[in-house]
């Protein structure tokens, strides 16, 4: 398959006026690098607390663009060259294993991509596409806006690592309440928020009460297969996925999927909060600088390399201009002069699981040997920077009916019988759509008869991936290798197969005239009927065709005695002053099934921690 490599240059419309280029004398209390779920809310909260804050974003602002503003267009948003950064990643160390992925992508050299397993002669191998969004609001502007919470254990692991009880699951719940503007529950629930900046909404479930609807048959069968009362399937489908009940993480159930969108289908993200803060009559001291690439963190030279002195971050070096980063498909060799901006208090990196470790390394913080390879002066040896890369394993069961399946969305979170503990391990959503991963131009439309159950594997046991430098050039893109299934891979693959088997049985419960379904994958064609699609065949399918888009944990929080820990429980970089990382890279483990809302929650926590520290310092100074 061929796809356009580049369209006409698209210049983002900037919705807010940018400040004049900063010089080395310009100073803010805080500089936040990256405006996604980690950095955007943090910068707004710091400004609202009265501290002068500069928010730097490499992309532009598409908040008024319907492609981004309307959730229904999320596939188009993720494909849009106006904001897309293409990271071409590896899943394995073995190139032959990687090239089994059916949507492997190649540059044909004539302005198009080839996607598939049989590239034309002379095509340049790129890899597996992992699109990110360079735009105000980050990847929360091109995702499907799913809003879920991690398992309690995913929060509590930070308590166990650091001793900081503020990370307990019971305490973290308050940050959802703080940011949420719930638009689907009756007012008054003490555990939910109704006046925050992040709208949450759900879709209709009335279709599930139509017993003649083929999708209702699937719904009931899935309820029965996961230990629920199938006679109550329609009621269970209305269950709030953000609910708080005892033993939730061990309870398989159907759910109504929540999104960070309002009740009209308009996307809600950090973009909304940043823009509201800038437009507020209170004139909060927030400055937004768009189309600006941060090239490194600056340190007080008198604190670097001095025995007994802790290095201190004092600002950032930047380049200004559009499409400066080579992951941008519009990049065509352009560069720009470098300038410097100073921070009186702190620099906070929120570039995400790929760019945050890259920026730390370019700034001299990371594994000593890797930095030496590129002649980057060492500021602090932290071997965990860029390591521990993790993600959910994702896959799907795609089948073709004889006639279309008129269906609403079915969402379920359940435990497979072979899960290693009592927790739920599969998150699925089923409907008349196609989703098979990411490549230029995704997804494939298979016809009106298509029916998919996409599944996300939670608690992946292997976080063996890495983000490493290709060069010391800040415009270059790092090498990214997830090393799927490296540790306890058979167990994770067996759980994926068990999940697919449950979903297959649910789909095949539908009677004629929709049935019989013809499965496209993982059991292609007649393999299932012939008995040629057992566990090993399906394991091989998921091993070669699994995909992901929830990268986390490359600057992981951990205790001071942990060799691979990068951050303490307050997001401060170990062994450095005035520098924090606040984004999904901070999670020690992949947080549940979708990290967008959890990252927004830790952003608010970080702001709370920083403001509390500042107030304590100011109080101590006043008492002296």
Coordinates of C-alpha atoms in Angstrom, one line a residue:
X1 CA 0.0 0.0 0.0
X2 CA 1.2 3.5 -0.8
X3 CA 0.5 6.7 1.1
X4 CA 1.4 10.3 0.7
X5 CA 4.7 11.2 2.3
X6 CA 4.1 14.9 2.3
X7 CA 1.2 17.2 1.5
X8 CA 1.4 20.9 1.0
X9 CA 3.0 22.7 3.9
X10 CA 0.4 23.4 6.5
X11 CA 1.1 26.3 8.9
X12 CA -0.7 26.1 12.2
X13 CA -2.9 29.0 13.2
X14 CA -1.7 30.5 16.4
X15 CA -4.6 31.3 18.7
X16 CA -2.6 33.3 21.2
X17 CA 0.0 36.0 20.6
X18 CA 3.5 34.8 21.2
X19 CA 5.9 36.9 23.3
X20 CA 8.9 38.5 21.6
X21 CA 11.9 36.2 21.4
X22 CA 13.5 35.9 24.8
X23 CA 17.1 36.7 25.4
X24 CA 19.5 35.4 28.1
X25 CA 18.3 38.2 30.4
X26 CA 14.6 37.3 30.3
X27 CA 13.7 35.5 33.5
X28 CA 10.7 33.5 34.7
X29 CA 10.1 31.7 38.0
X30 CA 9.4 28.5 36.1
X31 CA 10.0 27.2 32.6
X32 CA 7.9 24.3 31.5
X33 CA 9.0 22.4 28.4
X34 CA 6.0 20.7 26.7
X35 CA 2.3 21.5 26.8
X36 CA 0.8 18.0 26.9
X37 CA -1.0 16.2 29.7
X38 CA 2.0 16.7 31.9
X39 CA 3.2 20.2 31.2
X40 CA 0.1 22.1 30.1
X41 CA -1.9 21.8 33.3
X42 CA 1.2 22.3 35.4
X43 CA 2.1 25.6 33.8
X44 CA -1.4 26.9 34.1
X45 CA -1.6 25.9 37.8
X46 CA 1.8 27.6 38.6
X47 CA 0.7 30.8 36.9
X48 CA -2.7 30.7 38.7
X49 CA -0.7 30.4 41.9
X50 CA 1.0 33.7 41.1
X51 CA 4.3 32.5 39.7
X52 CA 5.6 33.8 36.4
X53 CA 5.7 30.8 34.1
X54 CA 6.9 30.2 30.6
X55 CA 5.3 27.3 28.7
X56 CA 7.3 26.2 25.7
X57 CA 5.7 24.1 22.9
X58 CA 7.5 22.9 19.8
X59 CA 4.2 22.9 17.8
X60 CA 1.4 25.4 17.2
X61 CA -2.1 25.7 18.4
X62 CA -4.9 23.8 16.7
X63 CA -7.5 24.3 19.3
X64 CA -10.0 25.9 16.9
X65 CA -9.4 23.3 14.1
X66 CA -12.4 21.0 13.9
X67 CA -10.1 18.0 13.1
X68 CA -8.7 18.3 16.7
X69 CA -11.7 19.9 18.4
X70 CA -14.1 17.2 17.4
X71 CA -13.4 13.8 19.0
X72 CA -15.0 12.0 16.0
X73 CA -12.0 13.1 13.9
X74 CA -9.3 11.6 16.1
X75 CA -8.0 9.3 13.4
X76 CA -7.6 12.3 11.0
X77 CA -5.9 14.3 13.8
X78 CA -3.3 11.5 14.4
X79 CA -2.6 11.4 10.6
X80 CA -2.5 15.2 10.2
X81 CA 0.9 16.5 9.0
X82 CA 0.1 19.9 10.7
X83 CA 1.1 18.4 14.1
X84 CA 2.3 14.9 13.5
X85 CA 5.8 13.8 14.7
X86 CA 6.7 10.4 13.3
X87 CA 8.8 8.2 15.5
X88 CA 9.9 5.1 13.7
X89 CA 10.3 2.6 16.5
X90 CA 11.5 -1.0 16.9
X91 CA 9.7 -3.7 18.8
X92 CA 12.6 -6.1 18.9
X93 CA 16.4 -6.2 18.7
X94 CA 16.1 -8.7 15.9
X95 CA 15.3 -6.8 12.6
X96 CA 13.7 -9.9 11.0
X97 CA 11.3 -10.1 13.9
X98 CA 10.4 -6.4 13.5
X99 CA 9.8 -6.8 9.7
X100 CA 7.1 -9.3 10.3
X101 CA 4.8 -6.4 11.3
X102 CA 2.3 -6.1 8.5
X103 CA 2.3 -2.4 8.7
X104 CA 6.0 -1.9 8.5
X105 CA 6.7 1.4 6.7
X106 CA 9.2 2.3 4.0
X107 CA 10.2 5.6 2.3
X108 CA 9.9 5.0 -1.4
X109 CA 12.0 8.0 -2.3
X110 CA 9.3 9.5 -4.6
X111 CA 7.2 11.3 -2.0
X112 CA 5.2 8.3 -0.8
X113 CA 5.3 5.7 2.0
X114 CA 5.0 2.0 1.3
X115 CA 3.3 0.1 4.0
X116 CA 3.6 -3.7 4.0
X117 CA 5.9 -6.6 3.8
X118 CA 7.0 -6.4 0.1
X119 CA 8.5 -3.0 -0.5
X120 CA 9.5 -1.8 -3.9
X121 CA 13.2 -2.0 -4.9
X122 CA 15.3 0.8 -3.4
X123 CA 12.8 1.7 -0.7
X124 CA 14.3 2.9 2.6
X125 CA 13.2 1.0 5.7
X126 CA 11.7 3.3 8.3
X127 CA 10.2 1.0 10.9
X128 CA 7.0 1.0 12.9
X129 CA 5.2 4.3 13.1
X130 CA 4.5 5.7 16.6
X131 CA 2.9 9.1 16.0
X132 CA 3.1 11.8 18.6
X133 CA 1.5 15.3 18.5
X134 CA 3.5 18.5 18.4
X135 CA 0.7 20.9 19.3
X136 CA -0.6 22.9 22.2
X137 CA -2.2 20.2 24.4
X138 CA 0.2 17.4 23.2
X139 CA -1.1 13.9 22.4
X140 CA -4.3 14.7 24.3
X141 CA -5.2 16.6 21.1
X142 CA -5.0 13.6 18.7
X143 CA -6.0 10.6 20.8
X144 CA -9.4 9.0 21.2
X145 CA -9.7 10.9 24.6
X146 CA -10.3 7.7 26.6
X147 CA -10.3 8.6 30.3
X148 CA -9.6 5.7 32.7
X149 CA -7.7 5.3 36.0
X150 CA -4.8 2.9 36.8
X151 CA -5.2 0.0 39.2
X152 CA -4.5 1.0 42.8
X153 CA -1.3 -1.0 42.7
X154 CA 0.0 1.2 39.9
X155 CA -0.2 4.2 42.3
X156 CA 0.9 2.3 45.4
X157 CA 4.1 1.1 43.9
X158 CA 5.4 4.6 44.2
X159 CA 4.6 4.6 47.9
X160 CA 6.5 1.4 48.3
X161 CA 9.5 2.7 46.3
X162 CA 9.8 6.1 48.0
X163 CA 7.8 6.0 51.2
X164 CA 5.7 9.0 50.1
X165 CA 2.2 8.3 51.2
X166 CA 0.8 11.1 49.1
X167 CA 1.0 8.7 46.1
X168 CA -1.4 6.2 47.7
X169 CA -4.4 5.3 45.4
X170 CA -6.8 6.7 47.9
X171 CA -5.1 10.1 47.9
X172 CA -4.5 10.2 44.1
X173 CA -8.3 9.9 43.6
X174 CA -8.6 13.6 44.7
X175 CA -6.8 14.8 41.6
X176 CA -9.4 13.4 39.3
X177 CA -12.0 15.2 41.4
X178 CA -9.9 18.4 41.2
X179 CA -9.6 18.5 37.4
X180 CA -13.0 17.0 36.4
X181 CA -16.0 18.8 35.1
X182 CA -18.4 15.8 35.0
X183 CA -21.2 16.1 32.5
X184 CA -22.9 12.7 32.8
X185 CA -23.5 12.0 36.5
X186 CA -26.1 13.8 38.7
X187 CA -24.4 16.5 40.8
X188 CA -23.4 15.7 44.4
X189 CA -21.2 12.6 44.1
X190 CA -18.5 13.4 46.7
X191 CA -15.9 11.5 44.8
X192 CA -16.3 13.3 41.5
X193 CA -15.6 16.8 40.3
X194 CA -18.1 19.1 38.7
X195 CA -16.3 22.4 38.4
X196 CA -12.8 21.5 37.1
X197 CA -11.2 22.3 33.8
X198 CA -11.5 18.8 32.2
X199 CA -14.9 17.9 30.8
X200 CA -15.8 14.2 31.0
X201 CA -18.7 12.6 29.1
X202 CA -20.0 9.2 28.0
X203 CA -21.8 7.8 25.0
X204 CA -25.3 6.4 24.6
X205 CA -26.1 2.9 25.7
X206 CA -29.8 2.7 24.9
X207 CA -29.1 0.4 21.9
X208 CA -28.2 -2.4 24.4
X209 CA -31.8 -2.8 25.4
X210 CA -32.8 -3.8 21.9
X211 CA -32.7 -7.6 22.1
X212 CA -32.9 -7.9 18.3
X213 CA -29.7 -6.0 17.8
X214 CA -26.9 -8.5 17.0
X215 CA -24.5 -6.4 19.1
X216 CA -26.7 -7.1 22.1
X217 CA -26.1 -10.8 21.7
X218 CA -22.4 -10.1 21.7
X219 CA -22.8 -8.0 24.8
X220 CA -24.7 -10.6 26.7
X221 CA -22.3 -13.4 25.8
X222 CA -19.3 -11.3 26.8
X223 CA -21.0 -10.6 30.1
X224 CA -21.5 -14.3 30.7
X225 CA -18.0 -15.3 29.7
X226 CA -16.5 -12.8 32.1
X227 CA -18.6 -13.9 35.1
X228 CA -21.4 -11.4 35.0
X229 CA -25.1 -11.7 34.9
X230 CA -26.0 -11.6 31.2
X231 CA -29.6 -10.7 32.0
X232 CA -28.3 -7.4 33.4
X233 CA -25.9 -6.7 30.5
X234 CA -27.6 -3.5 29.4
X235 CA -27.5 -2.2 33.0
X236 CA -23.9 -3.2 33.4
X237 CA -23.0 -1.4 30.2
X238 CA -24.1 1.9 31.9
X239 CA -21.6 1.4 34.7
X240 CA -19.3 4.4 35.1
X241 CA -15.7 3.3 34.3
X242 CA -14.4 6.0 36.7
X243 CA -16.5 4.6 39.5
X244 CA -14.9 3.9 42.9
X245 CA -16.1 0.7 44.6
X246 CA -14.3 -1.9 46.8
X247 CA -12.1 -4.4 45.0
X248 CA -12.7 -2.6 41.7
X249 CA -9.4 -3.9 40.2
X250 CA -10.5 -7.5 40.8
X251 CA -14.0 -7.0 39.4
X252 CA -14.7 -7.9 35.7
X253 CA -17.5 -5.7 34.3
X254 CA -19.0 -4.0 31.3
X255 CA -18.7 -0.2 31.3
X256 CA -19.7 3.0 29.7
X257 CA -16.5 4.4 28.3
X258 CA -15.6 7.9 29.6
X259 CA -13.8 10.4 27.5
X260 CA -12.2 13.8 28.2
X261 CA -14.7 15.5 26.0
X262 CA -17.8 17.5 26.6
X263 CA -21.4 16.2 26.1
X264 CA -21.4 17.6 22.5
X265 CA -18.4 15.6 21.4
X266 CA -15.9 18.5 21.7
X267 CA -12.4 17.5 22.8
X268 CA -11.3 18.7 26.2
X269 CA -7.6 18.8 26.9
X270 CA -4.8 20.9 28.4
X271 CA -5.2 23.1 25.4
X272 CA -8.5 24.4 26.8
X273 CA -7.0 25.0 30.2
X274 CA -3.9 26.8 28.9
X275 CA -6.0 29.0 26.7
X276 CA -8.5 29.8 29.5
X277 CA -5.6 30.7 31.8
X278 CA -4.1 33.1 29.1
X279 CA -7.5 34.7 28.5
X280 CA -8.6 35.0 32.1
X281 CA -9.3 38.6 33.2
X282 CA -7.1 37.9 36.3
X283 CA -4.1 38.2 33.9
X284 CA -2.2 35.3 35.4
X285 CA 1.5 35.5 34.7
X286 CA 1.6 32.7 32.0
X287 CA 3.6 33.2 28.8
X288 CA 3.2 30.8 25.9
X289 CA 5.9 30.4 23.3
X290 CA 4.9 28.2 20.4
X291 CA 7.0 26.7 17.5
X292 CA 10.0 26.6 19.9
X293 CA 12.3 23.6 20.2
X294 CA 14.3 23.3 23.5
X295 CA 17.7 22.0 22.7
X296 CA 19.2 21.6 26.2
X297 CA 18.8 22.6 29.8
X298 CA 21.3 25.2 31.1
X299 CA 23.2 24.7 34.4
X300 CA 25.0 27.1 36.6
X301 CA 28.6 26.3 35.5
X302 CA 29.9 27.0 39.0
X303 CA 27.9 24.1 40.3
X304 CA 28.9 21.5 37.7
X305 CA 31.8 19.1 38.4
X306 CA 32.6 20.6 41.7
X307 CA 33.0 18.0 44.5
X308 CA 30.3 18.3 47.1
X309 CA 28.2 20.8 45.0
X310 CA 24.9 19.7 43.5
X311 CA 24.4 21.0 39.9
X312 CA 21.6 23.5 39.5
X313 CA 19.5 24.1 36.4
X314 CA 19.0 27.8 35.5
X315 CA 17.3 27.8 32.2
X316 CA 17.0 26.4 28.7
X317 CA 18.5 26.9 25.3
X318 CA 16.0 27.1 22.4
X319 CA 15.6 27.3 18.6
X320 CA 12.6 29.1 17.2
X321 CA 10.8 28.2 14.0
X322 CA 8.4 25.7 12.5
X323 CA 9.2 22.0 11.8
X324 CA 12.7 22.1 13.4
X325 CA 12.6 18.6 14.8
X326 CA 13.3 15.8 12.3
X327 CA 10.3 13.8 13.4
X328 CA 8.1 16.4 11.8
X329 CA 7.2 15.2 8.2
X330 CA 7.5 18.8 7.1
X331 CA 11.1 19.1 8.2
X332 CA 13.3 19.8 5.2
X333 CA 16.7 20.5 6.8
X334 CA 15.7 23.9 8.3
X335 CA 17.5 25.1 11.4
X336 CA 17.6 28.3 13.5
X337 CA 19.9 30.3 15.8
X338 CA 20.0 29.4 19.4
X339 CA 19.1 31.6 22.3
X340 CA 18.8 31.2 26.0
X341 CA 16.0 31.8 28.6
X342 CA 16.6 31.8 32.3
X343 CA 14.4 30.5 35.2
X344 CA 14.7 31.9 38.7
X345 CA 13.3 28.8 40.3
X346 CA 13.1 25.7 38.2
X347 CA 13.0 24.1 34.8
X348 CA 10.4 21.4 34.3
X349 CA 10.6 19.0 31.4
X350 CA 7.3 17.6 30.1
X351 CA 8.3 16.3 26.7
X352 CA 6.9 12.8 27.1
X353 CA 8.4 9.3 27.2
X354 CA 10.6 9.9 24.1
X355 CA 11.6 13.5 24.3
X356 CA 12.1 14.0 28.0
X357 CA 14.9 11.4 28.3
X358 CA 16.4 12.8 25.1
X359 CA 16.5 16.3 26.4
X360 CA 18.0 15.2 29.7
X361 CA 20.8 13.3 27.9
X362 CA 21.5 16.3 25.6
X363 CA 21.8 18.3 28.8
X364 CA 24.4 16.0 30.3
X365 CA 22.1 13.9 32.5
X366 CA 22.0 10.2 31.8
X367 CA 24.3 7.1 31.4
X368 CA 27.9 8.2 31.5
X369 CA 29.1 6.0 28.6
X370 CA 26.3 7.0 26.3
X371 CA 27.0 10.7 26.8
X372 CA 30.7 10.2 26.3
X373 CA 30.0 8.5 23.0
X374 CA 28.6 11.8 21.7
X375 CA 31.0 14.1 23.6
X376 CA 28.3 15.5 25.8
X377 CA 29.8 16.9 29.0
X378 CA 28.5 14.9 32.0
X379 CA 26.4 16.8 34.6
X380 CA 25.0 13.8 36.4
X381 CA 25.4 10.1 35.8
X382 CA 21.9 8.6 35.9
X383 CA 21.9 5.3 34.1
X384 CA 18.1 5.0 34.3
X385 CA 17.4 7.9 31.9
X386 CA 15.8 6.5 28.8
X387 CA 15.6 3.0 30.2
X388 CA 12.5 1.1 31.6
X389 CA 10.5 2.1 28.5
X390 CA 7.2 0.3 28.7
X391 CA 3.8 0.2 27.0
X392 CA 0.6 -1.8 26.9
X393 CA 0.5 -4.6 24.4
X394 CA -2.4 -3.9 22.0
X395 CA -4.0 -6.1 19.4
X396 CA -7.4 -6.8 18.0
X397 CA -9.8 -9.5 16.8
X398 CA -11.2 -8.4 13.4
X399 CA -14.0 -10.3 11.8
X400 CA -16.3 -9.8 8.8
X401 CA -20.0 -10.5 9.1
X402 CA -22.3 -11.4 6.3
X403 CA -24.2 -8.2 6.9
X404 CA -23.3 -5.1 8.9
X405 CA -23.5 -5.2 12.7
X406 CA -25.4 -2.1 13.8
X407 CA -23.6 -1.5 17.1
X408 CA -22.9 0.9 19.8
X409 CA -19.6 0.6 21.7
X410 CA -19.1 -2.3 24.0
X411 CA -16.5 -1.7 26.7
X412 CA -15.3 -4.3 29.2
X413 CA -12.5 -4.7 31.6
X414 CA -11.9 -8.3 32.7
X415 CA -9.6 -10.9 34.0
X416 CA -8.5 -13.9 31.9
X417 CA -8.5 -17.3 33.6
X418 CA -4.7 -17.4 33.2
X419 CA -3.9 -14.0 34.7
X420 CA -1.1 -14.3 37.3
X421 CA -3.0 -12.6 40.1
X422 CA -6.5 -11.5 40.9
X423 CA -6.4 -8.2 39.0
X424 CA -8.1 -7.6 35.7
X425 CA -5.7 -7.7 32.8
X426 CA -7.6 -7.0 29.6
X427 CA -9.4 -3.8 28.5
X428 CA -11.5 -4.2 25.4
X429 CA -13.8 -2.1 23.3
X430 CA -15.9 -3.7 20.5
X431 CA -17.8 -2.2 17.6
X432 CA -18.2 -1.8 13.9
X433 CA -14.8 -0.2 13.3
X434 CA -11.3 -1.3 12.3
X435 CA -8.2 -0.6 14.5
X436 CA -5.0 -2.5 13.8
X437 CA -2.3 -0.2 14.9
X438 CA -0.5 2.8 13.4
X439 CA 0.9 3.5 10.0
X440 CA 0.6 6.4 7.6
X441 CA -3.0 6.6 6.6
X442 CA -4.4 4.2 9.2
X443 CA -6.9 2.7 9.7
X444 CA -7.9 0.3 6.9
X445 CA -11.6 0.3 6.0
X446 CA -12.6 -3.3 5.4
X447 CA -16.2 -2.6 4.6
X448 CA -19.5 -2.1 6.3
X449 CA -19.5 -5.7 7.6
X450 CA -16.3 -5.2 9.7
X451 CA -16.5 -5.8 13.4
X452 CA -13.5 -5.4 15.8
X453 CA -12.8 -6.1 19.4
X454 CA -9.6 -4.2 20.2
X455 CA -7.8 -5.3 23.4
X456 CA -5.2 -3.6 25.6
X457 CA -3.1 -5.8 27.9
X458 CA -2.6 -4.3 31.3
X459 CA 0.2 -4.9 33.7
X460 CA 2.8 -5.8 31.0
X461 CA 5.6 -7.7 32.7
X462 CA 8.4 -6.6 30.4
X463 CA 9.5 -2.9 30.5
X464 CA 12.8 -3.6 28.8
X465 CA 12.7 -0.8 26.2
X466 CA 15.0 2.1 25.8
X467 CA 15.3 5.6 24.3
X468 CA 18.9 6.3 23.2
X469 CA 20.6 9.1 21.4
X470 CA 21.5 8.8 17.7
X471 CA 23.7 11.9 18.0
X472 CA 24.2 15.1 20.0
X473 CA 22.1 17.0 17.5
X474 CA 18.9 18.2 19.3
X475 CA 17.0 18.2 16.0
X476 CA 17.7 14.5 15.6
X477 CA 15.3 11.8 16.6
X478 CA 16.4 9.2 19.2
X479 CA 16.6 5.5 18.7
X480 CA 13.5 3.8 20.3
X481 CA 13.3 0.1 20.9
X482 CA 10.4 -1.3 23.0
X483 CA 11.9 -4.9 23.2
X484 CA 8.4 -6.4 23.3
X485 CA 7.9 -9.6 25.4
X486 CA 11.6 -9.7 26.4
X487 CA 10.8 -10.6 30.0
X488 CA 8.0 -13.1 30.8
X489 CA 6.8 -12.7 27.3
X490 CA 5.1 -16.1 27.1
X491 CA 2.9 -15.2 30.0
X492 CA 1.8 -12.0 28.5
X493 CA 1.2 -13.6 25.1
X494 CA -0.8 -16.3 26.7
X495 CA -3.0 -13.7 28.4
X496 CA -3.5 -11.9 25.1
X497 CA -4.6 -15.2 23.5
X498 CA -6.9 -16.0 26.4
X499 CA -8.5 -12.5 26.0
X500 CA -8.9 -13.1 22.2
X501 CA -10.5 -16.5 22.8
X502 CA -13.2 -14.9 25.1
X503 CA -13.9 -12.1 22.6
X504 CA -14.1 -14.6 19.7
X505 CA -16.7 -16.7 21.5
X506 CA -18.7 -13.6 22.2
X507 CA -18.6 -12.4 18.6
X508 CA -19.5 -15.9 17.2
X509 CA -22.6 -16.1 19.4
X510 CA -24.4 -13.9 16.9
X511 CA -27.0 -15.8 14.8
X512 CA -27.7 -15.5 11.1
X513 CA -28.1 -13.4 9.0
X514 CA -25.0 -11.6 10.4
X515 CA -23.3 -15.0 11.1
X516 CA -21.2 -16.7 10.2
X517 CA -18.3 -14.3 10.9
X518 CA -15.1 -14.7 8.8
X519 CA -12.2 -13.8 11.0
X520 CA -9.4 -11.7 9.5
X521 CA -7.1 -12.0 12.6
X522 CA -5.7 -13.4 14.7
X523 CA -7.3 -16.6 13.2
X524 CA -7.3 -15.8 9.5
X525 CA -9.9 -17.3 7.2
X526 CA -10.8 -20.9 7.9
X527 CA -7.9 -21.7 10.2
X528 CA -10.1 -21.7 13.2
X529 CA -12.6 -24.0 11.7
X530 CA -9.9 -26.4 10.5
X531 CA -8.3 -26.5 13.9
X532 CA -5.2 -24.7 12.6
X533 CA -5.4 -21.7 15.0
X534 CA -4.4 -23.0 18.4
X535 CA -2.6 -21.1 21.1
X536 CA 0.8 -21.2 19.5
X537 CA -0.5 -19.8 16.2
X538 CA -2.2 -17.0 18.0
X539 CA 0.8 -16.3 20.2
X540 CA 2.9 -15.9 17.1
X541 CA 0.3 -13.5 15.6
X542 CA 0.3 -11.3 18.7
X543 CA 4.1 -11.4 19.0
X544 CA 4.5 -10.1 15.4
X545 CA 1.5 -7.9 15.1
X546 CA 1.0 -6.3 18.6
X547 CA 1.3 -2.5 18.6
X548 CA 1.2 0.3 21.2
X549 CA 0.7 4.0 21.8
X550 CA 1.0 4.5 25.5
X551 CA 4.8 4.9 26.0
X552 CA 5.8 5.5 29.7
X553 CA 8.4 5.2 32.4
X554 CA 11.7 6.4 30.8
X555 CA 12.4 8.8 33.6
X556 CA 10.9 6.7 36.4
X557 CA 10.3 7.7 39.9
X558 CA 12.1 5.6 42.5
X559 CA 14.0 5.7 45.7
X560 CA 17.5 7.2 46.1
X561 CA 18.9 3.7 46.6
X562 CA 17.5 2.5 43.2
X563 CA 20.2 2.6 40.6
X564 CA 17.8 3.1 37.7
X565 CA 15.6 5.6 39.4
X566 CA 15.6 9.1 37.7
X567 CA 13.1 11.1 39.8
X568 CA 12.2 11.3 43.5
X569 CA 8.5 11.3 44.6
X570 CA 8.3 15.1 44.0
X571 CA 9.4 14.7 40.4
X572 CA 12.8 16.2 41.1
X573 CA 15.7 14.7 39.1
X574 CA 18.0 12.8 41.5
X575 CA 21.3 14.6 42.2
X576 CA 20.3 17.9 40.5
X577 CA 18.7 21.1 41.8
X578 CA 16.0 23.1 40.0
X579 CA 15.0 20.4 37.6
X580 CA 12.0 18.2 37.4
X581 CA 10.3 15.9 34.9
X582 CA 6.5 15.8 34.9
X583 CA 4.9 13.6 32.3
X584 CA 4.1 9.9 31.6
X585 CA 7.9 9.1 31.7
X586 CA 7.7 9.5 35.5
X587 CA 5.5 6.4 36.1
X588 CA 7.6 3.5 37.3
X589 CA 5.1 1.1 35.6
X590 CA 2.6 1.5 32.8
X591 CA -0.5 3.1 34.5
X592 CA -3.5 0.9 33.6
X593 CA -4.8 0.9 30.0
X594 CA -4.7 4.6 29.0
X595 CA -2.3 7.1 30.5
X596 CA -3.8 10.4 29.4
X597 CA -6.0 11.2 32.4
X598 CA -3.5 9.7 34.9
X599 CA -0.8 12.0 33.5
X600 CA -3.1 15.0 33.8
X601 CA -3.7 14.0 37.5
X602 CA 0.0 13.8 38.3
X603 CA 0.5 17.2 36.6
X604 CA -1.9 18.7 39.1
X605 CA -0.1 16.8 41.9
X606 CA 3.2 18.2 40.8
X607 CA 1.9 21.8 40.8
X608 CA 0.5 21.2 44.3
X609 CA 3.9 19.8 45.5
X610 CA 5.9 22.7 43.9
X611 CA 3.6 25.4 45.3
X612 CA 3.7 23.8 48.8
X613 CA 7.5 23.8 48.7
X614 CA 7.6 27.4 47.5
X615 CA 5.2 28.5 50.3
X616 CA 7.3 26.6 52.9
X617 CA 10.5 28.4 51.7
X618 CA 8.8 31.8 51.7
X619 CA 7.5 31.1 55.2
X620 CA 10.9 30.1 56.5
X621 CA 12.5 33.2 54.9
X622 CA 9.9 35.4 56.5
X623 CA 10.6 33.9 59.9
X624 CA 14.4 34.6 59.7

